[in-house]
Amino acid sequence: MDAVRLDGLDPPAENGNVSQPEPPKRLSQVDTVVLPFLGGFGRYQRRLVALTWIPAFLISFIQFSDHFLLGQPDRKCVRPDQGSAGNGTGSDRDLFLDLIANGSDATENSYVTACMCSEWRFELQSGLQQNVVTKWTLVCDGEWKVHIAKFSLLVGSIFGYLLMGAMADWLGRIPVLLVSVLSVLVFGLAVAFSVDMAMFSTLRFFEGFCLAAIRLSLYVLRIELCLPKWRFSMTMIASLIIVGGQLLMPGLAALCRDWQILQIAIIAPFVLMLPYVWMFPESLRWLLATQHYQRAKRQMYRIAQSNSVDTATDPSGILSELETELQQKPKTSCVTQLTGTRNLWKNTVVLCVNSLTGYGIHHCFARSVLEGSESHLNYYAVAAIAFASCIVVCPVVGGFGRRGGLLTFMIITALASLLQLGLLNLIGKYSLRHDAVLRDTLNRRFSYAFSIIGMFSSHAVSTLSIFYCAEITPTVIRGGGVGLVLASAGFGMLTAPLMELHNQKGFFLHHVILTCCTLLCIICIPLLPETAGQPLPETIAEGEGLLRRPILPGEQHHLLARTEVREYSRVQDTPLHQVVNPGNGSVPSNSTANGVRTS
């Protein structure tokens, strides 16, 4: 589908004649003019994109390290407290059965009795011989500290996405990347030498903050390096690499055996990113959009030389136009300027809600599948579902587009959640009432099936929401816009440790609320513009003028007439009035009720 932009409309001349629209600057047409002149997606761009893939392994190691560093072990009491039930060598289950045999109230006292122990024997299922839980005996009354540690990493990531995303728009992508790499080395290595749980959780907050900035910078750089037809495939390769790192993590844990060695092993390779200061230049797209023309000029000659492009001939006039703009002062923007737009902020909010819902409901499905197990089999099952989701997303988005693919996977997620919540209760209430065993078996199997489908589709929703936002958000605030969606994803992931901290109380209501959010998203997704094959917007005005195209052929006839749209567009103090001027008496031949179609 083509995107729909509002452009080409200018006010009439003072003498009443219709003025000709001023041609846009060639330097602002990065995807259609600048990059093709510099060799397109040539050797230079491919090398830099490959450099953004390498840290994806390292990011995935930290992202999935909680399963190993903070995994709950199987435990057995070897020295019970005086006066407690049991024979002194039993597990939690043995102590619980002894309590029942003594005629006590199991519901009220099982937890207390199982924790009446002064010495434990732990057995980890993650491949490590010792982790944070076993080192500081974080069981029973100390178990809440484990959830706080998980909480701190995610909260740090949320703050990192929000703050460093805005900094990437202000200072550039590369300064944020390099400062974050240095910081994650410091804080990440310090985590391995924590002396207590308070120090561990605090350092993990800053580790998550720096990791978020690295992920955000690399994601935006990768998007801005690619031409339209390469953007999605290059991003999905990075997603597959992250899943590959998730699959390799158990092997790395088995080699390290100790949590401190594992922490050092996943942090130390970030040293390899320090040479990026010489290998990785600033985003050319960001330099042009923010009018850093002096730096952009050096960058363009460097790219042309690497791609073997002869700059002596300048048929498109790019270099000559660049020379005339060298005296312009740089202008940076902030993501807070979204509040002054009419369409851009709505698109961003829709994608934020999609991202939060996708990650949040993914935990609800995963809980039904894993049921608190820490085994490698369940860990690999989750990774396999994520890998399959990344593979299937590619042909679906290729066939239906960004908007159609996101809508498809959101509908599947909503159906899986609704069927899991409602169908299982119907099976138990209206059928198989006299066969409890068969009823429970069917409920369990249906729950597994719907949970696997839901995990598959919700992972696709989360991946597409972030990528979609990177395409819709203009270059001047892309870091902040993508940071908002990634922070929303962090809030969705935050539901997992929060529910564990409250011992899963209110989990059903939590699942119901997220299911309602999926239905809301299904209504809002058709309002988004289609961006497949379209140039990235560079300025806020271009992002504001990117409107949706009707999904159904007959929808066009039920929309407002063109004159009504022009009256509706009379909005002051927003970037839209810079793009659409209602005083223009001319209507382009390719205009529609939704704007001007560019194809």
Coordinates of C-alpha atoms in Angstrom, one line a residue:
M1 CA 0.0 0.0 0.0
D2 CA 1.1 3.5 -0.6
A3 CA 1.4 6.0 2.2
V4 CA -0.6 9.2 2.0
R5 CA 1.1 12.5 2.5
L6 CA -0.3 16.0 2.7
D7 CA 2.1 18.0 0.6
G8 CA 2.2 20.0 -2.5
L9 CA -0.4 22.6 -1.3
D10 CA 0.8 26.2 -1.2
P11 CA -1.0 29.5 -0.7
P12 CA -2.1 31.4 -3.8
A13 CA -0.1 34.4 -5.0
E14 CA -1.1 37.9 -4.1
N15 CA -2.5 38.6 -7.6
G16 CA -4.9 35.8 -7.3
N17 CA -3.1 33.4 -9.6
V18 CA -2.2 30.0 -8.3
S19 CA 1.5 29.8 -7.4
Q20 CA 3.6 26.9 -8.4
P21 CA 4.7 24.7 -5.5
E22 CA 8.3 25.2 -4.4
P23 CA 10.3 22.1 -5.1
P24 CA 11.6 20.4 -2.0
K25 CA 15.3 20.4 -1.2
R26 CA 17.2 17.5 -2.6
L27 CA 19.1 17.2 0.7
S28 CA 15.9 16.4 2.5
Q29 CA 15.1 13.5 0.1
V30 CA 17.5 11.0 1.6
D31 CA 15.9 7.8 0.5
T32 CA 15.0 8.9 -3.1
V33 CA 17.9 11.2 -4.0
V34 CA 20.9 11.4 -1.5
L35 CA 21.5 7.7 -0.8
P36 CA 20.9 6.5 -4.4
F37 CA 23.5 9.2 -5.5
L38 CA 26.0 7.8 -2.9
G39 CA 25.6 4.2 -4.1
G40 CA 22.3 3.1 -2.6
F41 CA 22.6 0.2 -0.1
G42 CA 26.2 -0.3 -1.0
R43 CA 29.3 -1.9 0.6
Y44 CA 29.7 0.9 3.1
Q45 CA 26.1 0.7 4.4
R46 CA 26.2 -3.1 4.5
R47 CA 29.3 -3.1 6.5
L48 CA 27.9 -0.7 9.1
V49 CA 24.6 -2.7 9.3
A50 CA 26.6 -5.8 10.0
L51 CA 28.4 -3.9 12.8
T52 CA 25.0 -3.3 14.4
W53 CA 24.3 -7.0 14.4
I54 CA 27.3 -8.0 16.4
P55 CA 26.3 -6.3 19.7
A56 CA 22.8 -8.0 19.4
F57 CA 24.3 -11.2 20.9
L58 CA 25.7 -9.2 23.9
I59 CA 22.4 -7.4 24.4
S60 CA 20.5 -10.7 24.4
F61 CA 22.9 -12.2 27.0
I62 CA 22.1 -9.4 29.5
Q63 CA 18.4 -9.3 28.5
F64 CA 18.0 -13.0 29.4
S65 CA 20.5 -13.3 32.2
D66 CA 17.8 -13.1 34.9
H67 CA 16.8 -16.7 34.2
F68 CA 20.3 -17.7 35.3
L69 CA 21.4 -15.1 37.8
L70 CA 18.1 -15.0 39.7
G71 CA 16.6 -18.4 38.9
Q72 CA 14.9 -20.1 41.9
P73 CA 16.6 -23.4 42.8
D74 CA 15.1 -26.6 44.0
R75 CA 15.8 -26.6 47.8
K76 CA 15.8 -29.1 50.6
C77 CA 16.1 -28.4 54.3
V78 CA 19.0 -30.1 55.9
R79 CA 18.8 -28.4 59.3
P80 CA 15.3 -27.4 60.4
D81 CA 14.7 -24.9 63.2
Q82 CA 13.9 -26.3 66.6
G83 CA 10.3 -27.1 67.0
S84 CA 9.5 -27.3 63.3
A85 CA 7.7 -30.2 61.7
G86 CA 9.6 -32.8 59.8
N87 CA 12.5 -35.2 60.5
G88 CA 15.3 -32.7 59.7
T89 CA 16.2 -33.9 56.2
G90 CA 13.0 -33.4 54.3
S91 CA 12.1 -31.1 51.4
D92 CA 9.4 -28.5 51.4
R93 CA 6.9 -31.1 50.3
D94 CA 7.8 -33.4 53.2
L95 CA 7.4 -30.7 55.7
F96 CA 4.0 -29.8 54.2
L97 CA 2.8 -33.4 54.4
D98 CA 4.0 -33.7 58.0
L99 CA 1.9 -30.6 58.8
I100 CA -1.2 -32.1 57.3
A101 CA -0.7 -35.3 59.2
N102 CA -0.6 -33.4 62.4
G103 CA -4.0 -31.9 61.6
S104 CA -3.0 -28.3 61.1
D105 CA -4.5 -25.8 58.7
A106 CA -2.5 -26.3 55.6
T107 CA -3.6 -23.2 53.9
E108 CA -2.5 -20.8 56.6
N109 CA 0.6 -22.6 57.8
S110 CA 2.2 -24.4 54.9
Y111 CA 4.4 -21.5 53.8
V112 CA 5.5 -20.8 57.4
T113 CA 6.4 -24.4 58.1
A114 CA 8.2 -25.0 54.8
C115 CA 10.5 -22.0 55.7
M116 CA 11.3 -23.1 59.2
C117 CA 14.8 -24.1 58.3
S118 CA 18.2 -22.8 59.3
E119 CA 20.3 -24.5 56.5
W120 CA 19.3 -25.3 53.0
R121 CA 20.7 -27.5 50.2
F122 CA 20.1 -25.9 46.8
E123 CA 20.1 -27.5 43.3
L124 CA 20.0 -25.2 40.3
Q125 CA 18.4 -26.2 37.0
S126 CA 20.1 -23.4 34.9
G127 CA 23.6 -25.0 34.6
L128 CA 25.2 -22.8 37.3
Q129 CA 26.5 -24.2 40.5
Q130 CA 25.8 -21.0 42.3
N131 CA 23.8 -17.9 41.6
V132 CA 22.6 -14.8 43.4
V133 CA 19.7 -16.7 45.1
T134 CA 21.9 -19.5 46.5
K135 CA 24.8 -17.2 47.5
W136 CA 22.7 -15.0 49.7
T137 CA 19.9 -17.6 50.5
L138 CA 17.1 -15.5 49.0
V139 CA 14.3 -17.9 49.8
C140 CA 11.2 -17.6 51.9
D141 CA 11.3 -14.2 53.7
G142 CA 14.1 -13.1 51.4
E143 CA 12.5 -14.1 48.1
W144 CA 11.1 -10.6 47.5
K145 CA 14.6 -9.3 47.0
V146 CA 14.8 -11.4 43.9
H147 CA 11.8 -9.7 42.4
I148 CA 13.2 -6.3 43.3
A149 CA 16.4 -7.2 41.4
K150 CA 14.4 -8.1 38.3
F151 CA 12.3 -5.0 38.8
S152 CA 15.4 -2.8 39.0
L153 CA 16.9 -3.9 35.6
L154 CA 13.6 -3.2 33.8
V155 CA 13.0 0.2 35.5
G156 CA 16.6 1.2 34.6
S157 CA 15.8 0.2 31.0
I158 CA 12.7 2.3 31.0
F159 CA 14.5 5.4 32.2
G160 CA 17.3 4.7 29.7
Y161 CA 14.9 4.5 26.7
L162 CA 13.2 7.8 27.7
L163 CA 16.2 9.9 28.6
M164 CA 18.8 8.6 26.2
G165 CA 16.4 8.5 23.3
A166 CA 15.9 12.3 23.7
M167 CA 19.7 12.7 24.0
A168 CA 20.2 10.8 20.8
D169 CA 18.1 13.4 19.0
W170 CA 20.0 16.2 20.6
L171 CA 23.6 15.1 20.5
G172 CA 23.5 12.4 17.9
R173 CA 23.4 8.6 17.8
I174 CA 27.1 7.9 18.1
P175 CA 27.9 10.0 21.3
V176 CA 25.0 8.3 23.1
L177 CA 26.2 4.8 21.9
L178 CA 29.8 5.3 23.0
V179 CA 29.0 6.8 26.4
S180 CA 26.6 4.0 27.1
V181 CA 29.2 1.3 26.1
L182 CA 31.7 2.8 28.5
S183 CA 29.1 3.0 31.3
V184 CA 27.8 -0.6 30.8
L185 CA 31.4 -1.9 31.1
V186 CA 31.8 0.0 34.4
F187 CA 28.4 -0.9 36.0
G188 CA 28.2 -4.4 34.5
L189 CA 31.6 -5.5 35.8
A190 CA 30.8 -3.9 39.2
V191 CA 27.6 -6.1 39.4
A192 CA 29.9 -9.2 39.5
F193 CA 31.6 -7.9 42.7
S194 CA 28.5 -6.9 44.6
V195 CA 28.7 -7.6 48.3
D196 CA 25.0 -7.7 49.1
M197 CA 21.7 -7.7 47.4
A198 CA 21.1 -3.9 47.8
M199 CA 24.3 -3.2 45.9
F200 CA 23.4 -5.8 43.2
S201 CA 20.0 -4.3 42.6
T202 CA 21.3 -0.8 42.5
L203 CA 24.0 -1.6 40.0
R204 CA 21.6 -3.6 37.9
F205 CA 19.4 -0.5 37.6
F206 CA 22.3 1.4 36.0
E207 CA 23.3 -1.6 33.9
G208 CA 19.7 -1.7 32.5
F209 CA 19.9 2.1 31.9
C210 CA 23.0 1.8 29.8
L211 CA 21.9 -1.3 28.0
A212 CA 18.7 0.4 26.9
A213 CA 20.7 3.3 25.4
I214 CA 22.9 0.9 23.4
R215 CA 19.9 -1.0 22.1
L216 CA 18.1 2.1 21.1
S217 CA 21.1 3.7 19.4
L218 CA 21.9 0.6 17.3
Y219 CA 18.2 0.2 16.4
V220 CA 17.9 3.7 15.1
L221 CA 21.2 3.7 13.3
R222 CA 20.3 0.5 11.5
I223 CA 17.0 1.9 10.4
E224 CA 18.5 5.1 9.1
L225 CA 21.2 3.3 7.2
C226 CA 18.9 1.3 5.0
L227 CA 16.8 2.1 1.9
P228 CA 13.1 1.3 2.2
K229 CA 13.2 -2.2 0.7
W230 CA 16.0 -3.2 3.1
R231 CA 14.8 -1.8 6.4
F232 CA 12.5 -4.6 7.5
S233 CA 14.8 -7.5 6.5
M234 CA 17.8 -6.0 8.2
T235 CA 15.8 -5.4 11.4
M236 CA 14.5 -9.0 11.4
I237 CA 18.0 -10.4 11.0
A238 CA 19.0 -8.5 14.2
S239 CA 15.9 -9.9 15.9
L240 CA 16.9 -13.4 14.9
I241 CA 20.4 -12.8 16.3
I242 CA 18.9 -11.8 19.6
V243 CA 16.9 -15.0 19.7
G244 CA 20.2 -16.9 18.8
G245 CA 21.8 -15.3 21.8
Q246 CA 18.9 -16.5 23.9
L247 CA 19.5 -20.0 22.7
L248 CA 23.2 -19.9 23.4
M249 CA 22.8 -18.5 26.9
P250 CA 22.4 -21.9 28.7
G251 CA 25.6 -23.2 27.1
L252 CA 27.5 -20.1 28.3
A253 CA 26.1 -20.6 31.8
A254 CA 27.1 -24.3 31.8
L255 CA 30.7 -23.2 30.9
C256 CA 30.9 -20.5 33.5
R257 CA 29.4 -22.5 36.4
D258 CA 29.4 -19.4 38.7
W259 CA 27.2 -16.4 38.5
Q260 CA 30.1 -13.9 38.9
I261 CA 32.1 -15.5 36.1
L262 CA 28.9 -15.5 33.9
Q263 CA 28.3 -11.8 34.6
I264 CA 31.9 -10.9 33.6
A265 CA 31.6 -13.1 30.5
I266 CA 28.6 -11.3 29.2
I267 CA 29.9 -7.8 29.9
A268 CA 33.6 -8.0 29.0
P269 CA 32.9 -8.5 25.2
F270 CA 31.5 -4.9 25.1
V271 CA 35.1 -3.8 25.0
L272 CA 35.0 -4.8 21.3
M273 CA 32.6 -1.9 20.7
L274 CA 35.1 0.7 21.8
P275 CA 36.6 0.9 18.3
Y276 CA 33.2 2.0 17.0
V277 CA 34.3 5.5 17.7
W278 CA 36.5 5.2 14.6
M279 CA 34.6 2.6 12.7
F280 CA 31.0 3.9 13.0
P281 CA 30.2 7.5 11.8
E282 CA 27.3 9.6 12.8
S283 CA 24.0 8.9 10.9
L284 CA 24.0 10.9 7.7
R285 CA 20.3 11.1 7.8
W286 CA 20.3 12.8 11.2
L287 CA 23.1 15.2 10.1
L288 CA 21.1 16.4 7.1
A289 CA 17.8 16.6 9.0
T290 CA 19.4 18.7 11.8
Q291 CA 21.4 20.9 9.3
H292 CA 24.8 19.7 10.4
Y293 CA 25.9 20.3 6.8
Q294 CA 29.6 20.6 7.4
R295 CA 29.8 17.2 9.0
A296 CA 27.3 15.8 6.4
K297 CA 29.6 17.0 3.6
R298 CA 32.6 15.0 5.0
Q299 CA 30.3 12.0 5.5
M300 CA 29.0 12.0 2.0
Y301 CA 32.4 12.1 0.4
R302 CA 33.5 9.3 2.7
I303 CA 30.5 7.2 1.7
A304 CA 31.0 7.9 -2.0
Q305 CA 34.6 6.9 -1.9
S306 CA 33.8 3.6 -0.1
N307 CA 31.0 2.8 -2.6
S308 CA 33.3 3.7 -5.5
V309 CA 31.0 6.6 -6.6
D310 CA 32.4 9.3 -8.8
T311 CA 31.6 12.7 -7.2
A312 CA 33.2 14.7 -10.0
T313 CA 29.9 14.6 -11.9
D314 CA 26.9 15.8 -10.0
P315 CA 23.8 15.2 -12.2
S316 CA 21.3 15.5 -9.4
G317 CA 22.9 18.7 -8.0
I318 CA 23.2 17.4 -4.5
L319 CA 26.7 18.5 -3.8
S320 CA 26.1 22.0 -5.3
E321 CA 23.0 22.4 -3.1
L322 CA 25.0 21.2 -0.1
E323 CA 27.6 23.9 -0.8
T324 CA 25.0 26.6 -0.7
E325 CA 23.6 25.3 2.7
L326 CA 26.9 25.1 4.6
Q327 CA 26.3 28.3 6.5
Q328 CA 23.1 27.1 8.0
K329 CA 23.1 26.7 11.8
P330 CA 22.2 23.3 13.2
K331 CA 18.6 22.8 14.5
T332 CA 17.8 20.0 16.8
S333 CA 14.3 18.9 18.0
C334 CA 12.9 17.2 21.1
V335 CA 10.4 14.4 21.4
T336 CA 8.2 16.7 23.5
Q337 CA 7.3 18.5 20.3
L338 CA 4.9 15.6 19.6
T339 CA 2.4 17.3 21.9
G340 CA 2.1 20.1 19.2
T341 CA 1.1 17.7 16.5
R342 CA -2.3 16.3 15.4
N343 CA -1.6 13.0 13.8
L344 CA 1.9 12.1 14.8
W345 CA 1.2 11.9 18.6
K346 CA -1.8 9.7 18.0
N347 CA 0.2 7.3 15.9
T348 CA 2.8 7.2 18.6
V349 CA 0.3 6.6 21.4
V350 CA -1.3 3.7 19.4
L351 CA 2.0 2.0 18.9
C352 CA 2.9 2.5 22.6
V353 CA -0.2 0.8 23.7
N354 CA 0.4 -2.0 21.2
S355 CA 3.9 -2.5 22.5
L356 CA 2.8 -2.5 26.1
T357 CA 0.0 -4.9 25.4
G358 CA 2.1 -7.3 23.4
Y359 CA 4.9 -7.6 26.1
G360 CA 2.4 -7.6 29.0
I361 CA 0.1 -10.3 27.6
H362 CA 3.1 -12.4 26.5
H363 CA 3.9 -12.9 30.2
C364 CA 0.3 -14.1 30.8
F365 CA 0.6 -16.7 28.1
A366 CA 4.1 -17.7 29.2
R367 CA 3.0 -18.3 32.8
S368 CA 0.3 -20.8 31.6
V369 CA 3.0 -22.7 29.6
L370 CA 5.9 -22.6 32.1
E371 CA 3.9 -22.8 35.4
G372 CA 6.9 -21.5 37.3
S373 CA 9.4 -24.1 36.0
E374 CA 13.0 -23.2 35.6
S375 CA 14.0 -26.2 33.4
H376 CA 16.0 -25.9 30.2
L377 CA 13.2 -27.5 28.2
N378 CA 10.7 -24.6 29.0
Y379 CA 13.5 -22.0 28.4
Y380 CA 14.2 -23.5 24.9
A381 CA 10.5 -23.7 24.2
V382 CA 10.1 -20.0 24.8
A383 CA 13.1 -19.2 22.6
A384 CA 11.8 -21.6 19.8
I385 CA 8.4 -19.8 19.8
A386 CA 10.2 -16.4 19.5
F387 CA 12.3 -17.8 16.6
A388 CA 9.3 -19.1 14.8
S389 CA 7.5 -15.8 15.3
C390 CA 10.4 -13.9 13.7
I391 CA 10.4 -16.2 10.7
V392 CA 6.7 -16.0 10.1
V393 CA 6.5 -12.3 10.5
C394 CA 8.6 -11.7 7.3
P395 CA 6.2 -13.2 4.7
V396 CA 3.1 -11.9 6.6
V397 CA 4.4 -8.3 6.5
G398 CA 5.6 -8.8 3.0
G399 CA 2.1 -9.8 1.9
F400 CA 0.0 -7.5 4.1
G401 CA 2.2 -4.6 4.8
R402 CA 3.2 -3.1 8.2
R403 CA -0.3 -2.2 9.2
G404 CA -2.0 -5.4 7.9
G405 CA 0.6 -7.6 9.5
L406 CA 0.3 -5.8 12.9
L407 CA -3.5 -6.1 12.7
T408 CA -3.4 -9.7 11.8
F409 CA -1.1 -10.7 14.7
M410 CA -3.1 -8.5 17.2
I411 CA -6.3 -10.3 16.2
I412 CA -4.7 -13.7 16.7
T413 CA -3.5 -12.5 20.1
A414 CA -6.9 -11.3 21.1
L415 CA -8.6 -14.5 20.0
A416 CA -6.1 -16.7 21.8
S417 CA -6.6 -14.7 25.0
L418 CA -10.4 -14.6 24.8
L419 CA -10.6 -18.4 24.1
Q420 CA -8.2 -19.2 26.9
L421 CA -10.2 -17.1 29.4
G422 CA -13.7 -18.0 28.2
L423 CA -13.7 -21.3 26.4
L424 CA -12.1 -23.2 29.2
N425 CA -14.7 -22.1 31.6
L426 CA -17.5 -23.1 29.2
I427 CA -16.0 -26.6 28.8
G428 CA -16.1 -27.0 32.6
K429 CA -19.5 -25.5 33.1
Y430 CA -21.6 -27.0 30.3
S431 CA -19.9 -30.2 29.3
L432 CA -18.0 -33.0 30.9
R433 CA -19.5 -32.1 34.3
H434 CA -19.5 -35.8 35.3
D435 CA -15.9 -36.5 34.2
A436 CA -13.6 -34.3 36.2
V437 CA -10.4 -36.0 35.0
L438 CA -11.2 -35.6 31.3
R439 CA -12.4 -32.0 31.9
D440 CA -9.1 -31.1 33.6
T441 CA -7.1 -32.8 30.9
L442 CA -8.9 -30.9 28.1
N443 CA -8.6 -27.6 30.0
R444 CA -4.9 -28.1 30.4
R445 CA -4.3 -29.0 26.8
F446 CA -6.4 -26.2 25.5
S447 CA -4.6 -23.8 27.8
Y448 CA -1.3 -24.9 26.5
A449 CA -2.4 -24.6 22.9
F450 CA -3.8 -21.1 23.2
S451 CA -0.9 -20.0 25.3
I452 CA 1.6 -21.1 22.6
I453 CA -0.4 -19.4 19.9
G454 CA -0.7 -16.2 22.1
M455 CA 3.1 -16.2 22.8
F456 CA 3.8 -16.5 19.1
S457 CA 1.5 -13.7 18.0
S458 CA 2.2 -11.4 20.9
H459 CA 6.0 -11.6 20.2
A460 CA 5.2 -10.6 16.6
V461 CA 3.0 -7.7 17.8
S462 CA 5.8 -6.4 20.0
T463 CA 8.5 -6.6 17.3
L464 CA 6.3 -4.9 14.7
S465 CA 5.2 -2.1 17.0
I466 CA 8.8 -1.0 17.6
F467 CA 9.7 -1.2 14.0
Y468 CA 6.5 0.5 12.9
C469 CA 7.2 3.4 15.2
A470 CA 10.8 3.8 13.8
E471 CA 9.3 4.2 10.3
I472 CA 6.6 6.7 11.3
T473 CA 8.6 8.9 13.6
P474 CA 10.6 11.6 11.7
T475 CA 14.4 11.6 11.8
V476 CA 14.7 14.7 14.0
I477 CA 12.9 12.9 16.9
R478 CA 13.2 9.3 16.0
G479 CA 15.4 8.5 19.0
G480 CA 12.8 9.9 21.4
G481 CA 9.9 8.3 19.5
V482 CA 11.4 4.8 19.5
G483 CA 12.4 5.4 23.1
L484 CA 8.7 5.9 24.0
V485 CA 7.6 2.7 22.4
L486 CA 10.5 0.7 23.9
A487 CA 9.8 2.2 27.3
S488 CA 6.1 1.1 26.9
A489 CA 7.5 -2.4 26.1
G490 CA 9.5 -2.2 29.4
F491 CA 6.3 -1.4 31.3
G492 CA 4.7 -4.5 29.7
M493 CA 7.6 -6.7 30.8
L494 CA 7.5 -5.1 34.2
T495 CA 4.2 -6.9 34.9
A496 CA 6.0 -10.2 35.3
P497 CA 8.1 -9.3 38.4
L498 CA 5.2 -7.2 39.8
M499 CA 2.9 -10.2 39.7
E500 CA 5.5 -12.5 41.2
L501 CA 6.2 -10.0 43.9
H502 CA 2.5 -10.1 44.9
N503 CA 2.5 -13.9 44.6
Q504 CA 0.3 -13.8 41.5
K505 CA -2.6 -12.2 43.3
G506 CA -5.0 -10.6 40.9
F507 CA -3.5 -12.4 37.9
F508 CA -6.8 -13.2 36.3
L509 CA -7.9 -9.6 36.4
H510 CA -4.5 -8.6 35.0
H511 CA -5.0 -10.9 32.1
V512 CA -8.6 -9.7 31.5
I513 CA -7.4 -6.0 31.4
L514 CA -4.7 -6.8 28.9
T515 CA -7.2 -8.7 26.8
C516 CA -9.4 -5.6 26.7
C517 CA -6.3 -3.7 25.6
T518 CA -5.9 -6.0 22.6
L519 CA -9.4 -5.3 21.5
L520 CA -8.8 -1.6 21.8
C521 CA -5.6 -2.0 19.7
I522 CA -7.5 -3.8 17.0
I523 CA -9.8 -0.8 16.7
C524 CA -6.9 1.7 16.6
I525 CA -4.4 -0.1 14.3
P526 CA -6.4 0.7 11.0
L527 CA -5.9 4.4 11.8
L528 CA -2.1 4.1 11.3
P529 CA -0.5 5.0 7.9
E530 CA 1.1 2.3 5.8
T531 CA 4.9 2.8 5.5
A532 CA 6.0 -0.2 3.5
G533 CA 8.3 0.9 0.6
Q534 CA 8.0 4.6 1.6
P535 CA 10.8 7.0 2.4
L536 CA 11.3 7.8 6.1
P537 CA 10.0 11.2 7.2
E538 CA 12.8 13.5 8.0
T539 CA 11.0 16.5 9.7
I540 CA 8.1 16.8 12.0
A541 CA 6.0 18.3 9.2
E542 CA 6.6 15.3 7.0
G543 CA 5.7 12.9 9.8
E544 CA 2.6 14.9 10.5
G545 CA 1.6 14.7 6.8
L546 CA 1.8 11.0 6.7
L547 CA -1.8 9.9 6.8
R548 CA -3.5 6.6 6.5
R549 CA -4.9 5.0 3.4
P550 CA -8.3 3.2 3.6
I551 CA -7.9 -0.6 4.0
L552 CA -11.1 -1.5 2.2
P553 CA -11.8 -0.2 -1.4
G554 CA -15.3 1.0 -0.5
E555 CA -14.2 2.9 2.5
Q556 CA -13.1 5.9 0.4
H557 CA -16.7 6.7 -0.7
H558 CA -17.8 7.2 2.9
L559 CA -15.2 9.7 3.9
L560 CA -15.5 13.4 3.9
A561 CA -15.4 15.4 0.7
R562 CA -12.2 17.2 -0.1
T563 CA -13.6 20.6 0.8
E564 CA -14.7 19.4 4.2
V565 CA -11.2 18.0 4.8
R566 CA -9.7 21.4 4.0
E567 CA -12.0 23.1 6.5
Y568 CA -11.1 20.5 9.1
S569 CA -7.4 21.1 8.6
R570 CA -7.6 24.7 9.8
V571 CA -5.5 24.2 12.8
Q572 CA -3.1 26.8 14.1
D573 CA 0.0 26.3 16.2
T574 CA 0.7 22.8 14.9
P575 CA 3.2 21.6 12.3
L576 CA 0.3 20.6 10.1
H577 CA -0.5 24.2 9.0
Q578 CA 3.0 24.4 7.6
V579 CA 2.2 21.5 5.3
V580 CA -1.4 22.2 4.4
N581 CA -2.7 25.8 3.9
P582 CA -6.4 25.9 3.6
G583 CA -6.2 29.2 1.6
N584 CA -5.0 27.3 -1.5
G585 CA -7.7 27.2 -4.0
S586 CA -6.0 24.4 -6.1
V587 CA -6.6 20.8 -5.6
P588 CA -4.0 18.4 -7.0
S589 CA -5.2 15.7 -9.3
N590 CA -3.9 12.9 -7.1
S591 CA -5.7 14.2 -4.0
T592 CA -8.0 12.0 -2.0
A593 CA -10.2 12.6 1.1
N594 CA -7.2 11.3 3.2
G595 CA -4.6 13.5 1.6
V596 CA -2.3 13.4 -1.5
R597 CA -1.3 10.0 -2.6
T598 CA 2.4 9.6 -3.4
S599 CA 3.3 6.7 -5.6

